[in-house]
Short mmCIF file of C-alpha atoms in Angstrom, two decimals:
data_model
loop_
_atom_site.label_atom_id
_atom_site.label_comp_id
_atom_site.label_asym_id
_atom_site.label_seq_id
_atom_site.Cartn_x
_atom_site.Cartn_y
_atom_site.Cartn_z
CA MET A 614 40.70 -78.56 -23.07
CA ALA A 615 38.22 -77.97 -25.88
CA THR A 616 40.99 -78.58 -28.39
CA LEU A 617 41.89 -81.89 -26.77
CA VAL A 618 38.24 -82.99 -26.76
CA TYR A 619 37.86 -81.95 -30.37
CA LEU A 620 41.00 -83.78 -31.47
CA PHE A 621 40.00 -86.86 -29.48
CA PHE A 622 36.59 -87.06 -31.16
CA ASN A 623 38.26 -86.54 -34.57
CA ALA A 624 41.10 -88.98 -33.92
CA SER A 625 40.91 -90.68 -37.31
CA TYR A 626 40.26 -87.53 -39.33
CA PHE A 627 43.56 -85.77 -38.65
CA THR A 628 47.11 -87.07 -38.87
CA ASN A 629 49.14 -87.09 -35.67
CA GLN A 630 51.36 -84.36 -37.08
CA GLU A 631 48.36 -82.11 -37.75
CA LYS A 632 46.96 -82.77 -34.26
CA ILE A 633 50.25 -81.74 -32.68
CA PHE A 634 50.48 -78.68 -34.94
CA VAL A 635 46.94 -77.52 -34.04
CA PHE A 636 47.45 -78.24 -30.35
CA PHE A 637 50.68 -76.24 -30.16
CA GLN A 638 49.22 -73.32 -32.14
CA ILE A 639 46.37 -73.07 -29.67
CA LEU A 640 48.68 -73.62 -26.70
CA ILE A 641 50.89 -70.72 -27.80
CA ILE A 642 48.03 -68.32 -28.57
CA THR A 643 45.81 -69.10 -25.57
CA ILE A 644 48.31 -69.90 -22.81
CA ILE A 645 51.94 -68.97 -23.50
CA VAL A 646 51.38 -65.52 -25.06
CA PRO A 647 48.80 -64.51 -22.38
CA VAL A 648 51.21 -65.55 -19.60
CA LEU A 649 53.96 -63.46 -21.18
CA LEU A 650 51.55 -60.52 -21.57
CA PHE A 651 50.61 -60.90 -17.89
CA PHE A 652 54.24 -60.51 -16.86
CA ILE A 653 54.62 -57.47 -19.11
CA LEU A 654 51.44 -55.86 -17.74
CA ARG A 655 52.48 -56.61 -14.17
CA ALA A 656 55.96 -55.15 -14.73
CA ALA A 657 54.37 -52.06 -16.27
CA GLY A 658 52.08 -51.68 -13.25
CA LYS A 659 48.87 -52.12 -15.25
CA ILE A 660 47.75 -55.08 -13.12
CA ASP A 661 48.72 -55.89 -9.57
CA SER A 662 48.19 -59.65 -9.33
CA ILE A 663 47.14 -62.76 -11.22
CA MET A 664 43.67 -62.40 -9.68
CA VAL A 665 43.06 -59.03 -11.44
CA ALA A 666 40.50 -58.17 -8.78
CA GLU A 667 39.91 -54.60 -9.90
CA VAL A 668 37.42 -54.23 -12.76
CA SER A 669 39.46 -51.37 -14.22
CA GLN A 670 42.54 -53.62 -14.48
CA ARG A 671 40.63 -56.22 -16.53
CA LYS A 672 40.19 -54.04 -19.61
CA ILE A 673 43.68 -54.39 -21.11
CA PRO A 674 43.97 -58.18 -20.56
CA LEU A 675 40.49 -58.76 -22.02
CA LEU A 676 41.28 -56.55 -25.00
CA LEU A 677 44.56 -58.39 -25.63
CA HIS A 678 42.82 -61.75 -25.26
CA SER A 679 40.22 -60.63 -27.81
CA PHE A 680 42.94 -59.79 -30.32
CA LEU A 681 44.59 -63.17 -29.78
CA LEU A 682 41.27 -64.96 -30.34
CA ILE A 683 40.67 -62.95 -33.51
CA LEU A 684 44.11 -63.98 -34.73
CA LEU A 685 43.29 -67.60 -33.95
CA VAL A 686 39.93 -67.73 -35.76
CA ARG A 687 41.06 -65.66 -38.75
CA LYS A 688 44.45 -67.21 -39.45
CA SER A 689 44.71 -70.61 -37.83
CA ILE A 690 41.50 -72.34 -36.75
CA THR A 691 39.52 -71.62 -39.89
CA LEU A 692 35.92 -72.46 -40.66
CA ASP A 693 36.75 -74.63 -43.66
CA ARG A 694 39.25 -76.89 -41.84
CA TYR A 695 38.11 -76.99 -38.18
CA PRO A 696 34.47 -75.81 -38.15
CA GLU A 697 33.49 -76.98 -34.65
CA LEU A 698 36.65 -75.64 -33.04
CA HIS A 699 36.34 -72.42 -35.05
CA PHE A 700 32.87 -71.80 -33.61
CA PHE A 701 34.08 -72.66 -30.09
CA PHE A 702 36.78 -69.98 -30.29
CA LEU A 703 34.33 -67.58 -31.92
CA GLY A 704 32.04 -68.14 -28.93
CA ALA A 705 35.01 -67.51 -26.63
CA LEU A 706 35.64 -64.27 -28.51
CA MET A 707 31.99 -63.23 -28.10
CA SER A 708 32.14 -63.98 -24.37
CA THR A 709 35.41 -62.09 -23.95
CA LEU A 710 34.08 -59.04 -25.79
CA GLN A 711 30.94 -59.08 -23.64
CA ALA A 712 33.05 -59.28 -20.47
CA LEU A 713 35.13 -56.38 -21.81
CA ILE A 714 32.02 -54.28 -22.47
CA LEU A 715 30.72 -55.09 -18.98
CA SER A 716 34.02 -53.91 -17.49
CA PHE A 717 33.38 -50.45 -18.93
CA PHE A 718 30.14 -50.44 -16.91
CA LYS A 719 32.09 -51.45 -13.77
CA THR A 720 30.57 -54.95 -13.85
CA LYS A 721 32.80 -57.91 -13.18
CA ALA A 722 32.12 -61.34 -14.66
CA SER A 723 33.80 -64.53 -13.48
CA LEU A 724 36.16 -65.50 -16.29
CA HIS A 725 36.64 -68.90 -14.66
CA MET A 726 32.90 -69.60 -14.88
CA MET A 727 32.86 -68.24 -18.41
CA GLY A 728 35.54 -70.74 -19.43
CA ILE A 729 34.16 -73.86 -17.74
CA SER A 730 30.57 -73.22 -18.82
CA SER A 731 31.59 -72.67 -22.45
CA LEU A 732 33.64 -75.88 -22.36
CA THR A 733 30.66 -77.79 -20.96
CA VAL A 734 28.31 -76.57 -23.71
CA PHE A 735 30.96 -77.32 -26.35
CA VAL A 736 31.41 -80.90 -25.13
CA ILE A 737 27.64 -81.41 -25.11
CA GLY A 738 27.53 -80.07 -28.67
CA ILE A 739 30.44 -82.25 -29.83
CA SER A 740 28.76 -85.30 -28.29
CA MET A 741 25.54 -84.54 -30.14
CA HIS A 742 27.35 -83.69 -33.37
CA TYR A 743 29.35 -86.92 -33.50
CA GLN A 744 26.57 -88.93 -31.84
CA VAL A 745 28.93 -90.16 -29.13
CA GLN A 746 27.83 -90.77 -25.57
CA SER A 747 30.01 -88.69 -23.30
CA THR A 748 27.86 -89.02 -20.22
CA PHE A 749 30.74 -89.25 -17.75
CA LEU A 750 32.66 -86.37 -19.29
CA ILE A 751 29.56 -84.15 -19.36
CA ALA A 752 28.69 -85.09 -15.77
CA PHE A 753 32.29 -84.36 -14.75
CA LEU A 754 32.15 -80.93 -16.44
CA ILE A 755 28.84 -80.09 -14.77
CA LEU A 756 30.42 -81.04 -11.44
CA MET A 757 33.41 -78.86 -12.34
CA ASN A 758 31.05 -75.92 -12.94
CA GLY A 759 29.87 -76.30 -9.36
CA LEU A 760 33.39 -76.73 -8.00
CA VAL A 761 34.67 -73.67 -9.85
CA ALA A 762 31.77 -71.59 -8.59
CA SER A 763 32.25 -72.85 -5.04
CA SER A 764 35.98 -72.17 -5.10
CA ARG A 765 35.49 -68.64 -6.42
CA LEU A 766 32.98 -67.95 -3.63
CA GLU A 767 35.21 -69.55 -1.00
CA MET A 768 38.17 -67.44 -2.12
CA LYS A 769 35.90 -64.36 -2.03
CA ALA A 770 37.02 -63.61 -5.58
CA HIS A 771 33.44 -63.15 -6.83
CA THR A 772 29.90 -62.62 -5.73
CA THR A 773 27.08 -64.93 -6.74
CA THR A 774 25.95 -62.38 -9.32
CA GLU A 775 29.40 -62.25 -10.92
CA LEU A 776 29.44 -66.05 -11.13
CA ILE A 777 26.03 -66.12 -12.78
CA ILE A 778 27.09 -63.43 -15.25
CA GLY A 779 30.23 -65.43 -16.11
CA PHE A 780 28.22 -68.64 -16.49
CA LEU A 781 25.72 -66.95 -18.79
CA LEU A 782 28.38 -65.23 -20.89
CA GLY A 783 30.17 -68.52 -21.50
CA SER A 784 27.22 -70.80 -22.05
CA VAL A 785 24.88 -68.53 -24.00
CA SER A 786 27.57 -67.55 -26.54
CA GLN A 787 28.31 -71.22 -27.17
CA LEU A 788 24.60 -72.10 -27.36
CA LEU A 789 23.97 -69.37 -29.93
CA LEU A 790 26.78 -70.63 -32.16
CA LEU A 791 25.95 -74.29 -31.59
CA TYR A 792 23.11 -73.92 -34.05
CA LEU A 793 25.56 -72.99 -36.83
CA TRP A 794 27.68 -76.14 -36.65
CA LEU A 795 25.43 -78.77 -35.11
#
């Protein structure tokens, strides 16, 4: 979603071919490869379900996701070509590494909250950076933060503390890096 927002706000800066190329690179690294790794980990018995409820089962997926994000920021979404998107994925890497470290201390963070809160901060930053009013999009994302938190509580997938930890991991990492590109 962050990639789509970024490409939308930079519509005239990139050619359509480059937009498609960037979008598919990110799609492969952040969605397709992780889904394939999930099936491999499930077949190997390392995780039991898509929910990955056990904190001990989160370590390998978070570690693999970290490596994929490192690959993305080092080889594809570089600072010189896509600075805002580079810092977004760097923030995602920071959040993922923090969630990984917390898992070694038997603390679970809501990865859903981490994702939606980091996206919200990124969209606010992009709006400020390009001086574009995105009031409805930002309001929608804030609403989505609440809906994600409510759904995670309703499904009994997380406690309130885990949701707050996830929210803070996602938003604070993005806020810290916002200063570098804003």
